Short mmCIF file of C-alpha atoms and ligand atoms in Angstrom, two decimals:
data_model
loop_
_atom_site.label_atom_id
_atom_site.label_comp_id
_atom_site.label_asym_id
_atom_site.label_seq_id
_atom_site.Cartn_x
_atom_site.Cartn_y
_atom_site.Cartn_z
CA MET T 762 -73.48 -14.21 -32.97
CA SER T 763 -72.11 -16.44 -30.64
CA PRO T 764 -68.68 -15.83 -29.00
CA ASP T 765 -66.09 -18.37 -30.52
CA ALA T 766 -64.79 -20.45 -28.10
CA SER T 767 -62.10 -21.66 -30.76
CA SER T 768 -60.58 -18.31 -31.05
CA VAL T 769 -60.28 -18.14 -27.14
CA SER T 770 -57.56 -20.01 -25.44
CA ALA T 771 -57.98 -21.40 -21.85
CA VAL T 772 -57.90 -19.11 -18.85
CA SER T 773 -54.47 -19.87 -17.19
CA ALA T 774 -55.52 -22.38 -14.63
CA GLY T 775 -53.12 -21.96 -11.92
CA ASN T 776 -52.26 -24.59 -9.65
CA GLU T 777 -55.52 -26.03 -8.87
CA ALA T 778 -53.81 -28.20 -6.29
CA ASP T 779 -52.93 -25.76 -4.20
CA ARG T 780 -55.94 -24.33 -3.30
CA SER T 781 -58.46 -25.63 -0.83
CA PRO T 782 -62.11 -26.27 -1.68
CA LEU T 783 -63.22 -23.41 0.89
CA THR T 784 -60.77 -20.99 -0.89
CA THR T 785 -62.04 -22.06 -4.26
CA THR T 786 -65.66 -21.26 -3.05
CA ARG T 787 -64.91 -18.15 -2.24
CA GLN T 788 -63.20 -17.25 -5.23
CA LEU T 789 -66.32 -18.49 -7.16
CA LEU T 790 -68.42 -16.31 -4.84
CA ALA T 791 -66.19 -13.31 -5.54
CA ASP T 792 -66.43 -13.95 -9.01
CA LEU T 793 -70.04 -14.20 -9.13
CA GLN T 794 -70.62 -10.95 -7.46
CA ALA T 795 -68.37 -9.58 -9.54
CA TYR T 796 -70.22 -10.99 -12.66
CA HIS T 797 -73.73 -10.05 -11.23
CA ALA T 798 -72.31 -6.07 -10.87
CA ARG T 799 -71.24 -6.42 -14.17
CA VAL T 800 -74.77 -7.55 -15.49
CA SER T 801 -76.40 -4.74 -13.22
CA VAL T 802 -74.27 -2.16 -15.03
CA LEU T 803 -75.30 -3.67 -18.37
CA GLN T 804 -78.83 -3.45 -17.51
CA GLU T 805 -78.40 -0.15 -16.94
CA ILE T 806 -76.44 0.75 -19.87
CA ALA T 807 -79.08 -1.04 -22.01
CA THR T 808 -82.05 0.87 -20.53
CA ALA T 809 -80.04 4.07 -21.14
CA ILE T 810 -79.03 3.70 -24.70
CA GLY T 811 -82.99 2.10 -25.26
CA ARG T 812 -83.70 5.50 -24.45
CA GLU T 813 -81.52 7.10 -27.02
CA LEU T 814 -82.67 8.36 -30.51
CA THR T 815 -79.27 9.34 -32.11
CA LEU T 816 -76.19 7.88 -32.59
CA ASP T 817 -74.42 10.30 -30.63
CA GLY T 818 -76.60 9.83 -27.86
CA VAL T 819 -76.14 5.99 -28.00
CA LEU T 820 -72.38 6.46 -28.15
CA GLN T 821 -72.06 9.01 -25.30
CA VAL T 822 -73.93 6.90 -23.14
CA VAL T 823 -71.76 4.05 -23.55
CA GLY T 824 -68.79 6.17 -23.56
CA ARG T 825 -69.80 7.28 -20.39
CA ARG T 826 -70.36 3.92 -18.61
CA VAL T 827 -68.60 1.18 -20.19
CA LYS T 828 -65.87 1.44 -17.75
CA TRP T 829 -67.77 0.00 -15.45
CA LEU T 830 -68.33 -2.92 -17.28
CA LEU T 831 -64.40 -3.88 -18.56
CA ASP T 832 -61.16 -2.78 -18.20
CA PHE T 833 -59.61 -1.06 -20.72
CA ASP T 834 -56.87 1.69 -21.81
CA HIS T 835 -58.78 1.99 -25.30
CA CYS T 836 -62.43 1.67 -26.52
CA SER T 837 -63.44 2.59 -30.08
CA ILE T 838 -66.82 1.96 -32.11
CA TYR T 839 -65.48 0.92 -35.84
CA LEU T 840 -68.92 1.68 -37.93
CA ASN T 841 -69.45 0.81 -41.35
CA ARG T 842 -71.16 3.65 -43.10
CA ALA T 843 -73.31 3.75 -46.70
CA ALA T 844 -71.48 3.45 -49.84
CA GLY T 845 -68.36 1.73 -48.56
CA SER T 846 -66.91 4.45 -46.23
CA SER T 847 -66.44 3.81 -42.59
CA ASP T 848 -66.14 5.96 -39.11
CA PHE T 849 -63.42 5.10 -36.30
CA ILE T 850 -64.89 6.37 -33.28
CA PRO T 851 -62.64 6.87 -30.33
CA LEU T 852 -64.32 6.45 -26.96
CA PHE T 853 -61.77 6.55 -24.79
CA GLY T 854 -58.13 6.36 -24.84
CA SER T 855 -55.85 7.06 -27.88
CA SER T 856 -57.62 8.58 -30.97
CA SER T 857 -54.79 7.61 -33.14
CA GLY T 858 -57.40 5.59 -35.05
CA GLN T 859 -57.78 1.66 -36.57
CA THR T 860 -54.12 1.64 -36.79
CA ILE T 861 -53.64 0.35 -33.37
CA PHE T 862 -55.63 -3.15 -34.89
CA LYS T 863 -53.08 -3.84 -37.17
CA THR T 864 -50.59 -6.43 -36.63
CA ALA T 865 -47.22 -6.01 -37.77
CA SER T 866 -47.75 -8.33 -40.82
CA SER T 867 -50.63 -5.48 -41.63
CA SER T 868 -53.99 -7.61 -41.63
CA ASN T 869 -56.48 -5.55 -39.79
CA LEU T 870 -58.60 -7.37 -36.77
CA ILE T 871 -61.37 -5.34 -37.14
CA GLU T 872 -61.85 -6.18 -40.73
CA GLN T 873 -61.22 -9.60 -40.08
CA VAL T 874 -63.70 -9.67 -37.29
CA ILE T 875 -66.47 -7.98 -39.37
CA GLN T 876 -65.84 -10.59 -42.35
CA THR T 877 -65.91 -13.46 -40.09
CA LYS T 878 -68.60 -12.43 -37.65
CA GLN T 879 -66.40 -14.14 -35.01
CA PRO T 880 -65.15 -12.02 -31.54
CA TYR T 881 -61.06 -11.44 -31.45
CA LEU T 882 -59.81 -12.42 -28.36
CA THR T 883 -55.54 -12.17 -27.58
CA GLN T 884 -54.16 -14.45 -24.66
CA ASN T 885 -51.92 -16.71 -26.26
CA ASP T 886 -48.38 -15.81 -26.18
CA PRO T 887 -46.36 -14.58 -28.19
CA GLN T 888 -48.80 -11.19 -28.55
CA PRO T 889 -49.03 -10.01 -32.06
CA GLU T 890 -46.77 -6.81 -32.23
CA MET T 891 -49.38 -3.62 -32.73
CA GLY T 892 -49.26 0.00 -31.97
CA ALA T 893 -48.85 2.10 -28.96
CA GLY T 894 -47.98 0.04 -26.64
CA TYR T 895 -51.25 -2.33 -26.31
CA ARG T 896 -50.80 -6.35 -25.87
CA SER T 897 -53.98 -7.25 -25.08
CA TYR T 898 -57.16 -6.88 -27.30
CA LEU T 899 -61.08 -7.85 -27.85
CA ILE T 900 -62.91 -7.01 -30.85
CA ILE T 901 -66.50 -7.79 -31.26
CA PRO T 902 -68.71 -7.26 -33.77
CA LEU T 903 -71.80 -5.66 -33.57
CA GLU T 904 -74.42 -7.51 -35.19
CA SER T 905 -77.93 -6.68 -36.09
CA GLU T 906 -80.43 -8.43 -38.10
CA GLY T 907 -77.61 -10.58 -39.71
CA ASP T 908 -75.81 -7.42 -40.73
CA VAL T 909 -72.70 -6.67 -39.16
CA LEU T 910 -72.81 -2.58 -38.34
CA GLY T 911 -69.17 -2.55 -37.20
CA THR T 912 -67.16 -3.37 -34.15
CA ILE T 913 -66.56 -2.31 -30.27
CA ASN T 914 -63.30 -2.23 -29.96
CA PHE T 915 -61.20 -2.61 -26.60
CA ALA T 916 -57.27 -2.85 -26.19
CA SER T 917 -55.05 -2.85 -22.70
CA GLN T 918 -51.37 -2.46 -22.20
CA ALA T 919 -51.49 -5.08 -19.84
CA PRO T 920 -50.68 -8.75 -21.62
CA HIS T 921 -53.28 -11.70 -20.79
CA HIS T 922 -55.88 -9.03 -19.95
CA TYR T 923 -59.17 -10.51 -21.72
CA ARG T 924 -61.07 -13.37 -20.63
CA GLN T 925 -63.82 -15.49 -21.48
CA GLU T 926 -66.38 -13.75 -18.94
CA ASP T 927 -64.97 -10.42 -20.35
CA LEU T 928 -66.16 -11.70 -24.13
CA ARG T 929 -69.26 -12.93 -22.57
CA ILE T 930 -70.23 -9.42 -20.96
CA GLY T 931 -68.81 -7.93 -24.13
CA HIS T 932 -71.22 -10.05 -26.07
CA LEU T 933 -74.13 -8.68 -24.18
CA LEU T 934 -73.24 -5.43 -24.42
CA THR T 935 -73.05 -5.75 -28.11
CA MET T 936 -76.39 -6.95 -28.45
CA HIS T 937 -77.94 -4.06 -26.74
CA LEU T 938 -75.60 -1.72 -28.64
CA ALA T 939 -76.04 -3.15 -32.29
CA ALA T 940 -79.95 -2.71 -31.90
CA ALA T 941 -79.80 0.71 -30.73
CA ILE T 942 -77.28 1.58 -33.19
CA ARG T 943 -79.88 0.44 -35.87
CA ASN T 944 -82.86 2.36 -34.65
CA ALA T 945 -80.53 5.38 -34.61
CA ASN T 946 -79.80 4.69 -38.09
CA ARG T 947 -83.55 4.21 -38.79
CA PHE T 948 -84.53 7.37 -37.01
CA ALA T 949 -81.90 9.44 -38.97
CA GLU T 950 -83.11 8.24 -42.21
CA VAL T 951 -86.63 8.81 -41.05
CA ASN T 952 -85.55 12.60 -40.01
CA ARG T 953 -83.98 12.70 -43.19
CA LEU T 954 -87.22 11.69 -45.05
CA TYR T 955 -89.18 13.79 -42.96
CA ALA T 956 -86.58 17.04 -43.97
CA GLU T 957 -86.98 16.06 -47.64
CA LEU T 958 -91.03 15.87 -47.24
CA ALA T 959 -90.97 19.41 -45.58
CA GLN T 960 -88.50 20.84 -48.29
CA THR T 961 -90.94 19.56 -50.93
CA TYR T 962 -94.14 20.77 -49.20
CA ASP T 963 -92.29 24.15 -49.12
CA ASP T 964 -91.30 24.13 -52.61
CA LEU T 965 -94.59 22.88 -53.61
CA ARG T 966 -95.98 26.20 -51.50
CA ARG T 967 -93.56 28.58 -53.13
CA ALA T 968 -94.33 26.99 -56.88
CA GLU T 969 -98.49 27.63 -55.89
CA GLN T 970 -97.59 31.20 -54.47
CA LEU T 971 -95.49 31.96 -57.61
CA ARG T 972 -98.12 30.38 -59.89
CA ASP T 973 -101.06 32.59 -58.44
CA ASP T 974 -98.60 35.92 -58.59
CA LEU T 975 -97.77 34.77 -62.48
CA THR T 976 -101.45 34.88 -63.06
CA ARG T 977 -102.58 38.19 -61.29
CA MET T 978 -99.28 39.63 -63.29
CA ILE T 979 -100.24 38.02 -66.65
CA ILE T 980 -103.78 39.14 -66.32
CA HIS T 981 -102.87 42.63 -65.41
CA ASP T 982 -100.43 42.50 -68.26
CA LEU T 983 -103.07 41.37 -70.54
CA ARG T 984 -105.84 43.61 -69.67
CA ASN T 985 -103.60 46.84 -70.24
CA PRO T 986 -102.75 46.21 -73.70
CA LEU T 987 -106.29 44.83 -74.36
CA ASN T 988 -107.72 48.35 -72.76
CA VAL T 989 -105.31 49.80 -75.28
CA LEU T 990 -106.53 47.61 -78.40
CA LEU T 991 -110.13 48.12 -77.87
CA GLY T 992 -109.92 52.14 -77.15
CA SER T 993 -108.05 52.12 -80.47
CA LEU T 994 -110.25 50.22 -82.33
CA GLU T 995 -113.35 52.31 -80.96
CA ILE T 996 -111.61 55.50 -81.73
CA LEU T 997 -111.11 53.80 -85.56
CA GLU T 998 -114.69 53.46 -85.72
CA LEU T 999 -115.34 56.80 -85.22
CA MET T 1000 -113.03 58.13 -87.27
CA LEU T 1001 -114.22 55.90 -90.30
CA ASP T 1002 -116.56 58.51 -91.74
CA ALA T 1003 -114.14 61.20 -91.31
CA PRO T 1004 -111.87 61.65 -94.31
CA ARG T 1005 -109.76 64.37 -92.84
CA GLN T 1006 -108.84 62.38 -90.15
CA ALA T 1007 -106.38 59.88 -91.84
CA GLU T 1008 -103.57 60.80 -90.41
CA ASN T 1009 -104.94 60.16 -87.01
CA ARG T 1010 -105.99 57.18 -88.05
CA THR T 1011 -102.53 55.99 -88.87
CA LYS T 1012 -101.64 56.65 -84.95
CA TRP T 1013 -104.39 54.87 -84.15
CA LEU T 1014 -103.91 51.58 -85.98
CA HIS T 1015 -100.22 52.06 -84.94
CA ASP T 1016 -101.38 51.65 -81.16
CA ALA T 1017 -104.02 48.87 -81.48
CA LEU T 1018 -101.40 46.68 -83.73
CA SER T 1019 -98.38 47.34 -81.05
CA ALA T 1020 -100.92 46.39 -78.33
CA GLY T 1021 -101.87 43.44 -79.99
CA ARG T 1022 -98.32 42.31 -80.84
CA GLY T 1023 -97.34 43.45 -77.13
CA MET T 1024 -100.10 40.82 -76.03
CA VAL T 1025 -99.01 37.94 -78.75
CA GLY T 1026 -95.35 38.81 -77.73
CA LEU T 1027 -96.35 37.97 -73.67
CA ILE T 1028 -98.35 34.88 -74.71
CA ASP T 1029 -95.54 33.29 -76.84
CA ASP T 1030 -93.11 34.26 -74.13
CA LEU T 1031 -95.01 31.81 -71.78
CA LEU T 1032 -95.61 29.28 -74.26
CA GLU T 1033 -91.91 29.52 -75.04
CA VAL T 1034 -90.72 29.32 -71.68
CA SER T 1035 -93.10 26.27 -70.29
CA LYS T 1036 -92.18 24.56 -73.35
CA ALA T 1037 -88.53 24.61 -72.59
CA ASP T 1038 -89.33 23.52 -69.04
CA ASP T 1039 -90.62 20.69 -70.49
CA GLN T 1040 -87.64 20.49 -72.61
CA LYS T 1041 -89.57 20.41 -75.63
CA LEU T 1042 -87.88 23.75 -76.96
CA GLN T 1043 -86.66 22.42 -80.38
CA PRO T 1044 -85.19 24.94 -82.96
CA ASN T 1045 -86.34 24.34 -85.98
CA LEU T 1046 -82.78 25.12 -87.83
CA ALA T 1047 -82.49 26.50 -91.68
CA PRO T 1048 -80.10 28.98 -92.84
CA VAL T 1049 -81.00 32.35 -91.55
CA ASP T 1050 -79.75 35.84 -93.14
CA LEU T 1051 -79.50 37.57 -89.70
CA VAL T 1052 -78.48 41.03 -91.16
CA LYS T 1053 -81.67 41.05 -93.25
CA VAL T 1054 -83.61 40.00 -89.96
CA LEU T 1055 -82.22 43.15 -88.20
CA ALA T 1056 -82.64 45.53 -91.04
CA GLU T 1057 -86.16 44.42 -91.13
CA LYS T 1058 -86.71 44.99 -87.38
CA GLU T 1059 -84.99 48.57 -87.52
CA ASN T 1060 -87.50 48.91 -90.37
CA PHE T 1061 -90.35 47.77 -88.29
CA TYR T 1062 -89.52 49.97 -84.95
CA ARG T 1063 -88.64 52.85 -87.02
CA ALA T 1064 -92.58 54.25 -86.67
CA GLN T 1065 -92.62 53.73 -82.88
CA ALA T 1066 -89.37 55.29 -82.01
CA GLU T 1067 -90.40 58.16 -84.01
CA GLN T 1068 -93.57 58.18 -81.69
CA GLU T 1069 -91.95 57.99 -78.53
CA GLN T 1070 -89.33 60.19 -79.76
CA LYS T 1071 -86.42 58.00 -79.71
CA MET T 1072 -83.78 57.01 -82.28
CA ILE T 1073 -83.42 53.63 -84.01
CA THR T 1074 -80.23 52.52 -85.87
CA MET T 1075 -78.30 49.87 -87.27
CA GLN T 1076 -75.00 48.87 -88.48
CA ALA T 1077 -73.77 45.41 -90.12
CA VAL T 1078 -70.58 44.52 -91.49
CA GLU T 1079 -70.64 43.57 -95.21
CA GLY T 1080 -70.93 39.89 -96.60
CA LEU T 1081 -71.76 38.13 -93.33
CA PRO T 1082 -72.54 34.40 -94.03
CA PRO T 1083 -75.86 32.96 -92.79
CA VAL T 1084 -76.49 31.27 -89.66
CA MET T 1085 -77.79 27.79 -88.96
CA ALA T 1086 -80.86 29.12 -86.56
CA ASP T 1087 -84.57 29.14 -86.06
CA VAL T 1088 -85.62 32.32 -87.48
CA ARG T 1089 -88.79 32.06 -85.89
CA LEU T 1090 -87.15 31.88 -82.14
CA MET T 1091 -84.32 34.64 -82.90
CA SER T 1092 -86.84 36.96 -84.38
CA ARG T 1093 -88.58 37.12 -81.12
CA VAL T 1094 -85.20 37.27 -79.09
CA ILE T 1095 -84.18 40.34 -81.17
CA ASP T 1096 -88.00 41.88 -80.67
CA ASN T 1097 -87.65 41.42 -77.05
CA LEU T 1098 -84.38 42.85 -76.81
CA ILE T 1099 -85.50 45.81 -78.64
CA ASN T 1100 -88.78 45.86 -76.47
CA ASN T 1101 -87.09 46.21 -73.39
CA ALA T 1102 -84.39 49.02 -75.08
CA PHE T 1103 -87.90 50.81 -75.71
CA LYS T 1104 -89.58 49.77 -72.60
CA TYR T 1105 -86.41 51.24 -70.23
CA THR T 1106 -85.11 54.38 -72.24
CA GLU T 1107 -86.88 57.57 -71.75
CA ALA T 1108 -87.70 60.01 -74.63
CA GLY T 1109 -84.78 61.00 -76.55
CA GLY T 1110 -83.14 57.90 -76.23
CA CYS T 1111 -81.19 55.90 -78.92
CA ILE T 1112 -81.31 52.25 -80.10
CA ALA T 1113 -78.52 50.88 -81.74
CA LEU T 1114 -78.78 47.24 -83.47
CA LYS T 1115 -75.24 45.76 -84.34
CA ILE T 1116 -73.74 42.64 -86.12
CA GLU T 1117 -70.61 41.56 -87.02
CA GLU T 1118 -68.15 38.13 -87.02
CA LYS T 1119 -66.73 37.10 -83.76
CA GLU T 1120 -64.77 34.02 -82.99
CA ARG T 1121 -66.28 31.79 -85.71
CA GLY T 1122 -69.84 32.97 -84.98
CA LEU T 1123 -72.03 35.79 -85.74
CA GLN T 1124 -72.60 38.47 -82.70
CA VAL T 1125 -75.47 40.31 -82.42
CA GLN T 1126 -75.78 43.66 -80.21
CA VAL T 1127 -78.99 45.58 -78.85
CA GLN T 1128 -77.84 48.87 -77.51
CA ASP T 1129 -79.44 51.60 -75.24
CA ASN T 1130 -78.90 54.70 -73.51
CA GLY T 1131 -81.30 54.28 -70.87
CA GLN T 1132 -81.58 53.64 -67.20
CA GLY T 1133 -79.13 50.81 -67.24
CA ILE T 1134 -78.70 47.73 -65.05
CA PRO T 1135 -76.96 47.23 -61.40
CA PRO T 1136 -74.17 45.07 -62.02
CA GLU T 1137 -75.69 42.23 -59.48
CA TYR T 1138 -78.39 41.88 -61.57
CA HIS T 1139 -76.25 41.36 -64.83
CA HIS T 1140 -76.67 37.63 -64.30
CA GLN T 1141 -79.99 37.17 -62.44
CA ILE T 1142 -82.01 39.05 -65.17
CA PHE T 1143 -81.80 36.00 -67.45
CA ASP T 1144 -83.58 33.93 -64.74
CA LYS T 1145 -87.83 33.31 -64.86
CA PHE T 1146 -89.60 36.39 -63.01
CA VAL T 1147 -86.57 38.23 -62.21
CA GLN T 1148 -87.04 42.02 -62.27
CA VAL T 1149 -84.72 44.65 -61.22
CA THR T 1150 -85.79 46.53 -57.72
CA ASP T 1151 -85.76 50.04 -57.04
CA THR T 1152 -83.83 51.10 -53.56
CA ALA T 1153 -87.20 50.19 -51.58
CA GLY T 1154 -87.56 46.47 -52.93
CA ALA T 1155 -90.39 46.89 -55.17
CA PRO T 1156 -89.78 45.85 -58.88
CA LEU T 1157 -89.61 48.52 -61.47
CA ARG T 1158 -92.61 46.37 -63.16
CA LYS T 1159 -92.98 46.97 -66.98
CA GLY T 1160 -93.45 43.15 -67.71
CA ILE T 1161 -93.32 40.11 -65.98
CA GLY T 1162 -89.57 39.03 -66.27
CA LEU T 1163 -89.96 36.44 -68.69
CA GLY T 1164 -88.52 38.17 -72.11
CA LEU T 1165 -84.84 37.63 -70.89
CA ALA T 1166 -85.54 34.01 -69.67
CA PHE T 1167 -86.98 33.54 -73.07
CA CYS T 1168 -84.19 34.91 -74.78
CA ARG T 1169 -81.46 32.97 -73.00
CA LEU T 1170 -83.37 29.63 -73.36
CA ALA T 1171 -83.27 30.18 -77.17
CA VAL T 1172 -80.19 31.12 -77.98
CA GLU T 1173 -78.72 28.52 -75.63
CA ALA T 1174 -80.78 25.84 -77.73
CA HIS T 1175 -78.90 27.32 -80.63
CA GLN T 1176 -75.82 26.41 -78.43
CA GLY T 1177 -74.99 30.37 -78.18
CA LYS T 1178 -74.08 32.63 -75.73
CA ILE T 1179 -75.95 35.79 -74.03
CA TRP T 1180 -75.03 38.47 -71.50
CA VAL T 1181 -75.42 41.73 -70.79
CA GLU T 1182 -72.83 44.58 -70.00
CA SER T 1183 -74.29 47.73 -68.49
CA VAL T 1184 -73.62 50.65 -66.20
CA PRO T 1185 -76.44 52.19 -64.31
CA GLY T 1186 -77.61 55.87 -65.64
CA GLN T 1187 -75.96 55.09 -68.71
CA GLY T 1188 -77.60 52.64 -70.62
CA SER T 1189 -77.21 48.48 -71.49
CA THR T 1190 -76.06 46.34 -74.52
CA PHE T 1191 -77.36 42.77 -74.90
CA ILE T 1192 -75.17 40.82 -76.81
CA PHE T 1193 -75.84 37.46 -78.11
CA THR T 1194 -73.60 34.96 -80.08
CA LEU T 1195 -74.56 31.91 -82.33
CA PRO T 1196 -72.30 29.84 -83.79
CA LEU T 1197 -71.50 29.59 -87.61
P1 ADP R 2435 -89.69 42.27 -68.17
O1 ADP R 2435 -91.12 41.61 -68.84
O2 ADP R 2435 -89.56 42.43 -66.72
O3 ADP R 2435 -88.97 43.43 -69.14
P2 ADP R 2435 -87.30 40.74 -68.47
O4 ADP R 2435 -87.18 39.19 -68.63
O5 ADP R 2435 -87.48 41.01 -70.38
O6 ADP R 2435 -88.56 40.93 -68.18
O7 ADP R 2435 -86.50 41.73 -68.40
C1 ADP R 2435 -86.12 41.09 -66.83
C2 ADP R 2435 -85.63 42.76 -66.16
O8 ADP R 2435 -84.35 42.99 -66.85
C3 ADP R 2435 -86.66 44.08 -66.26
O9 ADP R 2435 -87.71 43.68 -65.35
C4 ADP R 2435 -85.73 44.76 -66.15
O10 ADP R 2435 -85.34 45.17 -64.89
C5 ADP R 2435 -84.25 44.28 -66.73
N1 ADP R 2435 -84.08 45.07 -68.44
C6 ADP R 2435 -84.14 44.03 -69.14
N2 ADP R 2435 -83.91 45.08 -70.31
C7 ADP R 2435 -83.42 46.06 -69.85
C8 ADP R 2435 -82.70 47.43 -70.52
N3 ADP R 2435 -82.91 47.44 -71.88
N4 ADP R 2435 -82.54 48.38 -69.55
C9 ADP R 2435 -82.53 48.29 -68.32
N5 ADP R 2435 -83.17 47.28 -67.71
C10 ADP R 2435 -83.49 46.23 -68.24
#
């Protein structure tokens, strides 16, 4: 940028003839000394802002010292920001914003300077009519590496206040200021990227930690039922030649089967949840008679209920229509809810399955009268690995906190909803709907 001589009219020459050569020389010397003093201040400012890394720091330095450089009643910085926004930062005087830089005809002098990349300097009469009693203006673009970052604006209530010299000094100031602002912007960008990187690193560490915890939990959760399975099979083997042990054989067979099914269920949950993470959980839709599915479940879990001295019941409204669903996924959702009802209910407890039509959908309920869930967990338990903790903060661990996450993913993949209604100490009702 170079100060545009054409936008600046000649400084009032005065009556040259009245001046003797000595007076003129003295005047020139005084002007030169004043100019030299301003250049020294400018160097000081340049050194000080060169040390600042942040925009705030740069603006504070300029705000504190610019008065030594130029005289004004108002000084401000206007900065173009990313995505079309801008900032008007008053450094001195009126903070009434950029309105004072608007002429009566409403053309905005700052925008004009930014667009033309030329400074604006008021000198001629009549002065443009602008706000707050200001009569002289000096607006200089802040240009760095070919871009106009904004402007520095000076206003004075005195008429004819700014001269070519002021423009020159202002121009020198903007060269340093624009470079410092650009550096501060780069520094802020580097800081932002660094913070992003640090956050990514933290996320990665947390994910690694979670993976390690999960691996440990899965090994533990698979080892237990595997031991039950092997133990039951070994006992069964011993009983093969003992015909009078027929009744006990059924019990051990049941234990082995339920341990094996538990393991498969856990592995399936893991696979399904990781599929959903990769957005590959696509339900295979076909008409499904959910009443029939629930009745089969009631039948299947009756033996377990008897063994654990619990009760399982089912209640269905007659003539319910089939629903478009993935029968495999729905069957596992119901299995997960029933298994939880068993896990979190003491002997003597009751598990009730219900199905009815509601709001153009089918609504399935799995109700238990077990330990219940505190209200603050009602939403969270559908997130991965969330488990209700005891008063000391330790999870009441009977699983790994994947079952309900799978249920929500599967139900939502059917455009349905799932939630829980529960009172601690009284029991829980898990409800899900599927649209008809
Ligand atoms: P988990 O494998 O731990 O059972 P889930 O995702 O199936 O994982 O359940 C998450 C948590 O929700 C459980 O750890 C438990 O604290 C709570 N929860 C789930 N179902 C019930 C229920 N029927 N009664 C009480 N608490 C339950």
